[in-house]
Coordinates of C-alpha atoms and ligand atoms in Angstrom, one line a residue:
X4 CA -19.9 -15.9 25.1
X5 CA -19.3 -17.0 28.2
X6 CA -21.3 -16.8 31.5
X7 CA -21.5 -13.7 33.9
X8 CA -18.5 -11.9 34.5
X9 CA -17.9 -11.6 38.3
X10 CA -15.6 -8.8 38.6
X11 CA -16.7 -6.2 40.9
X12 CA -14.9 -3.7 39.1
X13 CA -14.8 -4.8 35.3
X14 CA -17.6 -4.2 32.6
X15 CA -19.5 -7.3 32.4
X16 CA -23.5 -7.7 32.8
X17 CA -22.8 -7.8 36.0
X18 CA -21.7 -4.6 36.5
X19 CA -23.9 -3.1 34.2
X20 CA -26.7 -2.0 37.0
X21 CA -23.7 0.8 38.6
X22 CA -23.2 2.2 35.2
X23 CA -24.6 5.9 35.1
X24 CA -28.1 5.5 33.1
X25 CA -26.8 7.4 30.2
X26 CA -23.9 4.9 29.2
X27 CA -26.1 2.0 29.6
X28 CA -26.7 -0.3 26.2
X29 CA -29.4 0.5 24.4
X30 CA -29.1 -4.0 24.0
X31 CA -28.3 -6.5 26.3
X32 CA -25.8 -8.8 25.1
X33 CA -27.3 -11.8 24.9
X34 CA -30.9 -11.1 24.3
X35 CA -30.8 -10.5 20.7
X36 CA -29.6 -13.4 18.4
X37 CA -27.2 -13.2 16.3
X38 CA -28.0 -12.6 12.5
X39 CA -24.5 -10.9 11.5
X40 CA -21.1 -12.2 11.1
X41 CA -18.2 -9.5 11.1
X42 CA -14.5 -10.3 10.2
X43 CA -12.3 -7.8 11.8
X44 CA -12.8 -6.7 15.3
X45 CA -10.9 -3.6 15.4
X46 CA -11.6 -0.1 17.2
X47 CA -13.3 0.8 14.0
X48 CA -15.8 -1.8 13.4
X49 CA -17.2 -1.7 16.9
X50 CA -17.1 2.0 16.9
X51 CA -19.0 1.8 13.7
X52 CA -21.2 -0.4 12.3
X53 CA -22.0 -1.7 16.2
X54 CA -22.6 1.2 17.2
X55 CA -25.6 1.9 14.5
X56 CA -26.6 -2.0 14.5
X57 CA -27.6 -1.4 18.2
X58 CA -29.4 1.5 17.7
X59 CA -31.6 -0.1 14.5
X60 CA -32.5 -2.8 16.6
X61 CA -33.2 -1.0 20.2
X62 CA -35.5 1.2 17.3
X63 CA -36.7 -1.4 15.4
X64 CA -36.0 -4.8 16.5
X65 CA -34.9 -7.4 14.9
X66 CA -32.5 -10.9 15.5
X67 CA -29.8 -8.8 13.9
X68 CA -26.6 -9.2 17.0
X69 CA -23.3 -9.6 15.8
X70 CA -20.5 -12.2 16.6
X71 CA -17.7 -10.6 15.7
X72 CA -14.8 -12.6 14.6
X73 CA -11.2 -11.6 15.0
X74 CA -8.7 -13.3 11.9
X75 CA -5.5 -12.8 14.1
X76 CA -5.6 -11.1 17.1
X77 CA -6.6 -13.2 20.0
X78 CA -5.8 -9.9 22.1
X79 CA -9.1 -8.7 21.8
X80 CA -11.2 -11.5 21.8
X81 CA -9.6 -12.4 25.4
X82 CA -11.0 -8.8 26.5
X83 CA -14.3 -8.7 25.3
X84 CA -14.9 -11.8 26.2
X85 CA -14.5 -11.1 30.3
X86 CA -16.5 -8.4 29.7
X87 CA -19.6 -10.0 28.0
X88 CA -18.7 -8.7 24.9
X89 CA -19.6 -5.5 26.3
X90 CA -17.2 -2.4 25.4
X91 CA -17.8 1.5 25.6
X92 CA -17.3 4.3 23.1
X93 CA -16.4 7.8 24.3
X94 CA -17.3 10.5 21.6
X95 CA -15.1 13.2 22.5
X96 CA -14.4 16.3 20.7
X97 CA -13.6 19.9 22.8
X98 CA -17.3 20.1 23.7
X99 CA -16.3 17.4 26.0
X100 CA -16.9 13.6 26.6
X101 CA -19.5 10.9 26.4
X102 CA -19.1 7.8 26.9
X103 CA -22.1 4.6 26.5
X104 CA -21.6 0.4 26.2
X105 CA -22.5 -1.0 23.6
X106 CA -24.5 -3.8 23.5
X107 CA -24.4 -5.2 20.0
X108 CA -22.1 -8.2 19.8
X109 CA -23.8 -11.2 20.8
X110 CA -20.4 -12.8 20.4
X111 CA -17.0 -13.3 19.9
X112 CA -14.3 -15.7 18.1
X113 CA -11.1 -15.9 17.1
X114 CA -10.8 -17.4 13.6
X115 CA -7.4 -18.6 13.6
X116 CA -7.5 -21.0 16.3
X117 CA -11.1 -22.2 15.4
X118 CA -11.3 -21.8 11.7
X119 CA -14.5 -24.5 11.3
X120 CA -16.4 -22.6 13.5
X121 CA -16.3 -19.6 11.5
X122 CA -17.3 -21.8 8.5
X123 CA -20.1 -23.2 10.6
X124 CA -21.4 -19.7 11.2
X125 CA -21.4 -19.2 7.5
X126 CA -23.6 -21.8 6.6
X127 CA -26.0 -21.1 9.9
X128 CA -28.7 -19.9 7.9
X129 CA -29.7 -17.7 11.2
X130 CA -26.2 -15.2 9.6
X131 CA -28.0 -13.6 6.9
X132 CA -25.1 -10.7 6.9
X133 CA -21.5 -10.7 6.6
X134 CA -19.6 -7.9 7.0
X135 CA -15.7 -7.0 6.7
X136 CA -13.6 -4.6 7.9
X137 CA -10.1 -6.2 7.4
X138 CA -8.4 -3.2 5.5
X139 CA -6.7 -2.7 2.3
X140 CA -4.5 -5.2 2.2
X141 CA -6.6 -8.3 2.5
X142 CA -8.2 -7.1 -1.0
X143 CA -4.8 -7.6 -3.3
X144 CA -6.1 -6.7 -7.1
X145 CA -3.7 -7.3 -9.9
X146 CA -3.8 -3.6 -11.4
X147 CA -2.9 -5.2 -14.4
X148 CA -5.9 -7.1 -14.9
X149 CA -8.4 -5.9 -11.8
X150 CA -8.3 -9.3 -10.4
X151 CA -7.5 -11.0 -7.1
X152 CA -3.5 -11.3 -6.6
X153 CA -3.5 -14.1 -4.7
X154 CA -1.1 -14.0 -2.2
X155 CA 0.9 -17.8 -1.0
X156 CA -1.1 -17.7 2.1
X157 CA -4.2 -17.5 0.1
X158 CA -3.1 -20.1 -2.5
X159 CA -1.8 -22.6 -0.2
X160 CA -5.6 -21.8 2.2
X161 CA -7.6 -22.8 -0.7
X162 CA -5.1 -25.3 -2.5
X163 CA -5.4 -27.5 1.3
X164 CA -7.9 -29.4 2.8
X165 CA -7.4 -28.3 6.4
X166 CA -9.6 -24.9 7.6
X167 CA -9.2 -22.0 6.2
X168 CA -6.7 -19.1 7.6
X169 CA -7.1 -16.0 5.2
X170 CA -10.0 -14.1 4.7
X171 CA -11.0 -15.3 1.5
X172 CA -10.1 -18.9 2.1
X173 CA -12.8 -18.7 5.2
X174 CA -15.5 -16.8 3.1
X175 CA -15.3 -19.6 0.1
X176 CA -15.6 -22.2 2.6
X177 CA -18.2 -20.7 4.6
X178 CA -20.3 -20.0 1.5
X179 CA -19.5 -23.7 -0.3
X180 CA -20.8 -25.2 3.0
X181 CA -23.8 -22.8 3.1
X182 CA -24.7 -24.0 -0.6
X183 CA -24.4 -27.6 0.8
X184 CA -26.7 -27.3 4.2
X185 CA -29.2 -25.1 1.9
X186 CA -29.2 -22.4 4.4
X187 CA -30.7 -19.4 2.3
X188 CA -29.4 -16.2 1.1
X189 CA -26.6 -14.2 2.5
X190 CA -25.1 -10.5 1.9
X191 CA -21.6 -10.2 2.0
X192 CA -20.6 -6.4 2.8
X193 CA -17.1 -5.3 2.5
X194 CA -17.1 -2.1 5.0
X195 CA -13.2 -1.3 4.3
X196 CA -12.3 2.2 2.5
X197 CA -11.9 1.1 -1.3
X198 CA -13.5 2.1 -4.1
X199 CA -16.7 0.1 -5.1
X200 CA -15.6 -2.3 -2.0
X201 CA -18.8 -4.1 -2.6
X202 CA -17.8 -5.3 -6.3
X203 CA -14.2 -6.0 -5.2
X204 CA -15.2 -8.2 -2.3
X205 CA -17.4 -9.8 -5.3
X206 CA -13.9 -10.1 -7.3
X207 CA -12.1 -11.6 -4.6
X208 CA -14.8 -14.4 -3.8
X209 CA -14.7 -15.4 -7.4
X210 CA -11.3 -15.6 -8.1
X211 CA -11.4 -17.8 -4.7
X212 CA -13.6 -19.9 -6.3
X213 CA -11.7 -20.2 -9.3
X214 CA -8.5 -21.1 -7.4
X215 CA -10.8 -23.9 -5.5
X216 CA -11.7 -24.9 -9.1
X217 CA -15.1 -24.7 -8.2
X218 CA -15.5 -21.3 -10.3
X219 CA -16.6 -23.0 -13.5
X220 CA -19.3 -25.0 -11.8
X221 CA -22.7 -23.9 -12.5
X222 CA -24.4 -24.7 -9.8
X223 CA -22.3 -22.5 -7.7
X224 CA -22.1 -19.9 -10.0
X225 CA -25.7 -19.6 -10.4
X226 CA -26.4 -20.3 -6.6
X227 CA -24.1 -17.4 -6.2
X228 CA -25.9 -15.2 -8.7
X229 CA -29.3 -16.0 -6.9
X230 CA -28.7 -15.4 -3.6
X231 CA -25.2 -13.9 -2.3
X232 CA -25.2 -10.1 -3.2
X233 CA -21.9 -7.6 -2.3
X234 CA -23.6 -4.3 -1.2
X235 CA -21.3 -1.5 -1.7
X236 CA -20.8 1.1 1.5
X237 CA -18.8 4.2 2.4
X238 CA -18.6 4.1 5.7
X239 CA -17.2 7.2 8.1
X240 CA -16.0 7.7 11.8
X241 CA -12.2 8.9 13.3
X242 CA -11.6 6.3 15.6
X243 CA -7.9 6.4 17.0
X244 CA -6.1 3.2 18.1
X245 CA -6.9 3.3 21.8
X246 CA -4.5 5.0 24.7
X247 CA -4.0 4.0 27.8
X248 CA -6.0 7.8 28.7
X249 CA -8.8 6.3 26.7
X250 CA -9.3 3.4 29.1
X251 CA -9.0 6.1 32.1
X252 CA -11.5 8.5 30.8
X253 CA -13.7 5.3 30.2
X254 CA -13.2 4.0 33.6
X255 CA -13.7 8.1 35.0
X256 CA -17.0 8.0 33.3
X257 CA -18.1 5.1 34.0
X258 CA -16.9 4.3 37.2
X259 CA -15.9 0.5 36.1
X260 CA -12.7 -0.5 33.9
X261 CA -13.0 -1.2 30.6
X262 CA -10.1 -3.3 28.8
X263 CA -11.5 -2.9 25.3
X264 CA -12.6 0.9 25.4
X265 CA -12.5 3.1 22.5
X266 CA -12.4 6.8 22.0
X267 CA -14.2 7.9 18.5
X268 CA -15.2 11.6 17.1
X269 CA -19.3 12.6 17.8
X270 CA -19.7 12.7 13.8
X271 CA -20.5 9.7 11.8
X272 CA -21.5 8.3 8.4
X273 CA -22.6 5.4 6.8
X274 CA -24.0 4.9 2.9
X275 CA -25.4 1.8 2.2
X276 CA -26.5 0.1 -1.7
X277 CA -29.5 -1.5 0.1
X278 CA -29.5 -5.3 -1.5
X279 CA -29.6 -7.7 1.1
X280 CA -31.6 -11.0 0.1
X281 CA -32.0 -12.2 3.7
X282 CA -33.0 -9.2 5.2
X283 CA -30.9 -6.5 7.5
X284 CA -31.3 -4.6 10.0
X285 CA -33.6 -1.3 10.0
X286 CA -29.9 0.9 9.6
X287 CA -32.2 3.7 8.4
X288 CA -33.7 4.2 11.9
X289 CA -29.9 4.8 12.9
X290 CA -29.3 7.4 10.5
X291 CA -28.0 5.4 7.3
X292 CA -28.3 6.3 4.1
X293 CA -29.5 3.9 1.8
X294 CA -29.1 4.1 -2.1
X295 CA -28.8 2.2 -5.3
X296 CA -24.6 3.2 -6.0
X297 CA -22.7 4.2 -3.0
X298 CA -20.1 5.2 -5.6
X299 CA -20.0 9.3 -5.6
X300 CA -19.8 8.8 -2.1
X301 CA -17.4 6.4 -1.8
X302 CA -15.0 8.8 -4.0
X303 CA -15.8 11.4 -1.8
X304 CA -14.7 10.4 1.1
X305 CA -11.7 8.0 -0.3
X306 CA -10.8 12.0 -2.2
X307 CA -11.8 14.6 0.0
X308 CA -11.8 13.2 3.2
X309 CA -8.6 10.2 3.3
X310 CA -6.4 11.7 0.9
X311 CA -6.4 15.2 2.8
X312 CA -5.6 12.7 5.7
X313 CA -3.1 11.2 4.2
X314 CA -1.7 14.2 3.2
X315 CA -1.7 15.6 6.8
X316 CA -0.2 12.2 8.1
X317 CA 3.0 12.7 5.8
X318 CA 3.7 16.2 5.6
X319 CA 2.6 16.2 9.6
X320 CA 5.2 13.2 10.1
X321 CA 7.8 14.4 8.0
X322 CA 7.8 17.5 9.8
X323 CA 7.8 16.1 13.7
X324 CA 4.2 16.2 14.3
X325 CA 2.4 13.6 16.7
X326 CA -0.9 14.1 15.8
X327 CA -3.1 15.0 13.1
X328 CA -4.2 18.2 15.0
X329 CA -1.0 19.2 15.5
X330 CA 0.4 19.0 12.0
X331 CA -3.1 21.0 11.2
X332 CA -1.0 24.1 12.9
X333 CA 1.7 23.8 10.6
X334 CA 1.6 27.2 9.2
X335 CA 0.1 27.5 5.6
X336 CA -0.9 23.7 6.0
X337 CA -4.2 24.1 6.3
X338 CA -4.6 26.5 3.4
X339 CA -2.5 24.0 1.1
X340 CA -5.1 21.4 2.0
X341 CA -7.6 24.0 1.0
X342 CA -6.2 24.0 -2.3
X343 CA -6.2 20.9 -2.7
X344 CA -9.7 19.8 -2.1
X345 CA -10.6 23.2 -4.5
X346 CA -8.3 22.6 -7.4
X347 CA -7.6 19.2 -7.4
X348 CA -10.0 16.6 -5.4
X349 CA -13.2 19.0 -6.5
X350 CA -12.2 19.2 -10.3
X351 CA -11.8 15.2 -10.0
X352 CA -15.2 13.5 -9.6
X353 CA -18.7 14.7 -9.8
X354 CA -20.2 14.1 -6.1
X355 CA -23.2 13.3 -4.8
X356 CA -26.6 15.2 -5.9
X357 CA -26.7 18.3 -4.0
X358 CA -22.7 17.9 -1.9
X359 CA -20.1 20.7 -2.2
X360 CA -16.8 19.4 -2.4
X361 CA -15.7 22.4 -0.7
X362 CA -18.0 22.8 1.7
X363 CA -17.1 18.8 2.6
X364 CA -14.0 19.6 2.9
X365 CA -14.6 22.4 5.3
X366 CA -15.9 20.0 7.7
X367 CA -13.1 17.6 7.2
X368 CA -10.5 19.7 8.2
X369 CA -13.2 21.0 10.8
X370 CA -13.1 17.2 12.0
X371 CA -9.1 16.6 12.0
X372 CA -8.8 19.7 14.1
X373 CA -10.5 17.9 17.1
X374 CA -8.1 19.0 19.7
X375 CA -8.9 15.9 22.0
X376 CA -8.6 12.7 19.9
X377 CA -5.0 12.7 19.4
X378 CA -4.9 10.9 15.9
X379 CA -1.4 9.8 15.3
X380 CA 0.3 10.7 12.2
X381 CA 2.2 7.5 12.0
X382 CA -1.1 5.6 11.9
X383 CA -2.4 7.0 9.2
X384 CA 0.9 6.9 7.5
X385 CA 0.9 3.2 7.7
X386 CA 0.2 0.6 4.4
X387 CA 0.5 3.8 2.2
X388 CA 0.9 1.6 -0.5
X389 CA -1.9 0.5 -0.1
X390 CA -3.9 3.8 0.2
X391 CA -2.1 5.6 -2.0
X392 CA -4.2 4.4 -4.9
X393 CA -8.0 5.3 -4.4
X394 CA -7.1 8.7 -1.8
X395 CA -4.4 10.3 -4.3
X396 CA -3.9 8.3 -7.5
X397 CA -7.2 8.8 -8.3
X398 CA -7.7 11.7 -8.3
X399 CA -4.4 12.5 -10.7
X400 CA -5.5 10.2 -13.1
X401 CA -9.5 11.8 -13.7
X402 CA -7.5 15.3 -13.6
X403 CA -5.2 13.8 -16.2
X404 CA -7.7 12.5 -18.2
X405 CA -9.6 16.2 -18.6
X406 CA -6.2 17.5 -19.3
X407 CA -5.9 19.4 -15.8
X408 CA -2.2 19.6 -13.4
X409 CA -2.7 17.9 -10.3
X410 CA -0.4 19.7 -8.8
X411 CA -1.3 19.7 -5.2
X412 CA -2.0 15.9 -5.4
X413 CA 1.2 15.6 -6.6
X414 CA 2.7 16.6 -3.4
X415 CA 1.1 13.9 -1.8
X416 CA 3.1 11.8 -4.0
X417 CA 6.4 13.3 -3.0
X418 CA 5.5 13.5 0.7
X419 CA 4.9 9.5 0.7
X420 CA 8.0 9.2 -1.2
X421 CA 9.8 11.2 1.1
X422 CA 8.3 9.5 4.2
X423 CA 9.3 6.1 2.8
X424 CA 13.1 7.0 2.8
X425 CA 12.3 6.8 6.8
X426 CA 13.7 10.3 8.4
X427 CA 11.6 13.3 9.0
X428 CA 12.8 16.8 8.4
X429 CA 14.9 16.6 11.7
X430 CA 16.6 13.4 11.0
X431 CA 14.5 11.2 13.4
X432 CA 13.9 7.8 12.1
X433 CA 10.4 7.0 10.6
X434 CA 8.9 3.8 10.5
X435 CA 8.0 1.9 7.5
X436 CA 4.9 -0.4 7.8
X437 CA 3.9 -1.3 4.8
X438 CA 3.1 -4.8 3.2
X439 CA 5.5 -3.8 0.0
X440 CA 8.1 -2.4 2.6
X441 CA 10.8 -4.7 0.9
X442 CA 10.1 -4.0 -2.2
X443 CA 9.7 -0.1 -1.7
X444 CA 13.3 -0.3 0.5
X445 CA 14.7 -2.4 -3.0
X446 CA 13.4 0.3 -4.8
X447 CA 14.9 3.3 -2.9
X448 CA 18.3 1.4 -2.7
X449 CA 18.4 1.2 -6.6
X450 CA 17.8 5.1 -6.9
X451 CA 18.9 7.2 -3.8
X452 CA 21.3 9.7 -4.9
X453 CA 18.5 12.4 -5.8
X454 CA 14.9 13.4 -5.8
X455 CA 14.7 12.4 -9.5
X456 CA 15.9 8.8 -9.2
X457 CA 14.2 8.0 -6.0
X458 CA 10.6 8.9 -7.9
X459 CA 11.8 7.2 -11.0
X460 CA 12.6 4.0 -8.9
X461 CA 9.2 4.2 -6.7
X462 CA 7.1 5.1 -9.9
X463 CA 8.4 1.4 -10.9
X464 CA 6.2 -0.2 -8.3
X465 CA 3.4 -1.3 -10.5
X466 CA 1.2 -2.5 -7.7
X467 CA 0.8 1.5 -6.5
X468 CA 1.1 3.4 -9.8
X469 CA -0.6 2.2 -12.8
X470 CA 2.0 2.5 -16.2
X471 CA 0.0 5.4 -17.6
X472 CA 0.8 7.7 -14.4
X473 CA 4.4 6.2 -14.4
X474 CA 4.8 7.1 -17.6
X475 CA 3.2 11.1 -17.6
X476 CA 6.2 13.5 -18.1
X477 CA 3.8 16.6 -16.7
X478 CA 2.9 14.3 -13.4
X479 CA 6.6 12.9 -12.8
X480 CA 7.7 16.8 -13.2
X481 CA 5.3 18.1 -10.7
X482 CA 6.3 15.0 -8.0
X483 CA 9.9 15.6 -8.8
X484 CA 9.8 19.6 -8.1
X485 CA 8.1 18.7 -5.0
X486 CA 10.5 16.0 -3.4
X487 CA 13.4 18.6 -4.7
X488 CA 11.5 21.2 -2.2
X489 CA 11.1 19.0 0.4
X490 CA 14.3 17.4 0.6
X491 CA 16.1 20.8 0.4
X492 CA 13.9 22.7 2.9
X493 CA 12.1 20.6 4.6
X494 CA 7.8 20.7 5.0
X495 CA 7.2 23.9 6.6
X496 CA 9.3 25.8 4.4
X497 CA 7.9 24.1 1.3
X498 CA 4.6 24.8 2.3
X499 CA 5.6 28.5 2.8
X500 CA 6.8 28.9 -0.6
X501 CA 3.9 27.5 -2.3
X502 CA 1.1 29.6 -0.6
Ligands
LIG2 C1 -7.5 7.0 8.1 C2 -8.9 6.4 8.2 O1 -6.1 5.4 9.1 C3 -6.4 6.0 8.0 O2 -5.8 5.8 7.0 O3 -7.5 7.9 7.0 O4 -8.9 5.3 9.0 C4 -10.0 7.4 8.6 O5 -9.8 7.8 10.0 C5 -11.3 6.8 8.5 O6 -11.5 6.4 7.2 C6 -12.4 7.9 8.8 O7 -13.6 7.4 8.4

């Protein structure tokens, strides 16, 4: 961090004196050492897991600050850091608005153009906690055999002897050179929206290892056993990408500008498998829960809350909606979603002790209605292959398994095959982001002349649906009538002749 910023009109700690009381930090920047290490600086991270982090330790102490490290995007370590690492969330919902700083990064880096430092931080044996939010992509499993899918960049990180540039690359180092300075046990917590994140994270480190050729050695292995645990967590917050009207309601309220501000929804979750050898902060005090298997919570939220979201994004897109709000109007939408949660996502899973499925997923669409936080569609819609699996898949496969028709799951399935082919209902281009987006486009080119040969060819992609789902008549049926539907009538009709 660098000195004090002086810009009359900029958050820094020097400006922090002319902020209205109530959007002061409950930390200041600087005072509180740092203890965690997070990989991924996005809006959701700091509107997260920095937001509760400052209010376990204004309620309980602690040298638990964070330096949050950006893999790629120097963008917004260049804006946090003129601000002191200081950056405000607005929780806004049609109550109204309001906005505080938080205080809770005692840091920032950029890990691609200073690599060894993040390794240095690693082994610091001050960093007792690492935590990730670098999405689904960075945690490629082979679905063949559950294990890492090393990617070239990954191979050709770990096969060098020059820092590290992938996320997994950095972690082995960082841990190989904590081993070596002795600096004491660490907890590694993957905070991304995968099922049981915390044992995957554990996956990825260890196929690292193995690709290092250090896997087989004992000493690491056991040092690994002993004192590096993978918490699992289900964490829980809209946060939109910001808009340039979230930097002016941020500078409205608090009457400096703020480069880095981000607008979130009031509600908020976190679940937390409480092993942390080193210690943590008292999350508790904030509101977390803490448990021995975040599981059943994780599966309710990847089920009930993202797949409905999902769902919305497509059919919402497809059918010329902005924003998640706005696709919630889409007549008999809403009640489709209904049935979805009730017949499908609730006759998937069994939930937590004492949740209704149903009840959860009245609040959900409760939450998505938010009239003010202008969610866009084509966000969510983004790396579907990648989400597809753990929000939709899922759930098909347990109702498969008791011998139930996931029928309105299924339409997921045809609205992301549908949304792939890149033209909503109107025939305005889509976009496809998408880490498989060449080999979904290879796919669609090989079976485009109807509904059933462009779900045969995407069924083919074995990194989003397993062989046994590929290969169920009943499911491929269901997905097929649906695409027919939708590519004949378009979303709102669809949806008006299944309710
Ligand atoms: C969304 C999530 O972008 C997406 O795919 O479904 O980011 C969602 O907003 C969060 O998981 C809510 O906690």
């Amino acid at each position: 961090m660098g000195g004090v910023t002086v810009n009359a009109s900029r958050l820094g700690l020097g400006t922090l004196r002319r902020l209205p009381a109530g959007s002061r930090p409950l930390v200041r920047p600087g005072a509180v050492p740092a203890g965690i290490v997070h990989l991924g600086l996005g809006a959701f991270h700091r509107a997260h897991q920095a937001v509760y982090t400052e209010e376990a330790v204004a309620a309980a102490g602690g040298d638990w600050g964070i330096v949050g490290v950006a893999p790629r995007s120097t963008d917004v370590v260049g804006k946090l850091a003129a601000q002191d690492c200081l950056f405000s969330v607005t929780s806004s919902s049609g109550a109204g608005n309001q906005t505080r700083v938080v205080g809770a990064l005692a840091g920032v880096r950029h890990a691609a153009s200073d690599p060894a430092a993040i390794v240095a931080l690693l082994a610091d044996p001050a960093i007792r906690v690492v935590t990730l939010t670098v999405t689904e992509k960075a945690y490629q499993l082979d679905p063949a055999t559950g294990l890492l899918r090393p990617d070239e960049a990954v191979l050709a990180d770990l096969g060098s002897d020059r820092p590290p540039r992938t996320v997994p690359g950095l972690l082995v180092r960082g841990l190989l050179a904590r081993l070596a300075a002795d600096a004491g046990p660490i907890a590694l917590m993957s905070c991304d929206n995968l099922p049981s994140n915390g044992e995957r994270l554990h996956s990825l480190v260890g196929q690292a290892l193995d690709l290092v050729g250090d896997g087989g050695d004992e000493r690491i292995a056991g040092w690994l056993r002993d004192n590096v645990s993978f918490p699992g967590t289900m964490v829980d917050r809209i946060v939109p990408a910001s808009t340039p009207q979230t930097l002016a309601d941020a500078q409205a309220a608090l009457g400096v500008s703020d480069l880095a501000a981000l607008a979130a929804e009031p509600y908020r979750q976190w679940v937390i498998e409480d092993r942390f050898p080193g210690g943590r902060p008292a999350w508790e005090r904030a509101g977390v829960v803490l448990t021995d298997d975040a599981g059943p919570w994780e599966r309710l939220k990847l089920r009930a809350l993202n797949g409905v979201h999902s769902a919305t994004a497509y059919l919402g897109a497809l059918a010329g909606r902005e924003t998640i709000a706005e696709a919630l109007e889409i007549p008999h939408l809403a009640g489709v979603l209904r049935r979805l949660i009730a017949e499908d996502v609730a006759a998937s899973f069994a939930p937590p002790e004492g949740v209704s499925v149903v009840d959860y997923g009245e609040q959900v669409l409760e939450r998505f209605a938010n009239p003010v936080l202008r969610h866009r569609t084509i966000q969510i819609a983004m790396d579907g292959s990648q989400k597809l699996p753990q929000r939709v898949l899922h759930t098909i496969a347990d109702l498969r398994a008791a011998g139930a028709r996931p029928r309105w799951a299924a339409l997921v399935v045809a609205a992301w095959m549908r949304f792939v082919q890149g033209r909503a209902d109107d025939g305005t281009p889509l976009p496809l982001d998408d880490p498989l987006a060449d080999r979904i486009r290879a796919a669609l080119a090989a079976g485009r002349d109807s509904p059933a040969g462009v779900a045969q060819a995407l069924f083919g992609l074995t990194e989003v649906f397993p062989a046994e789902l590929a290969s169920d008549d009943e499911v491929r049926e269901l997905v097929v009538g649906w695409l027919t539907a939708l590519d004949r009538h378009g979303v709102e009709q669809t949806l008006a002749g299944a309710a």
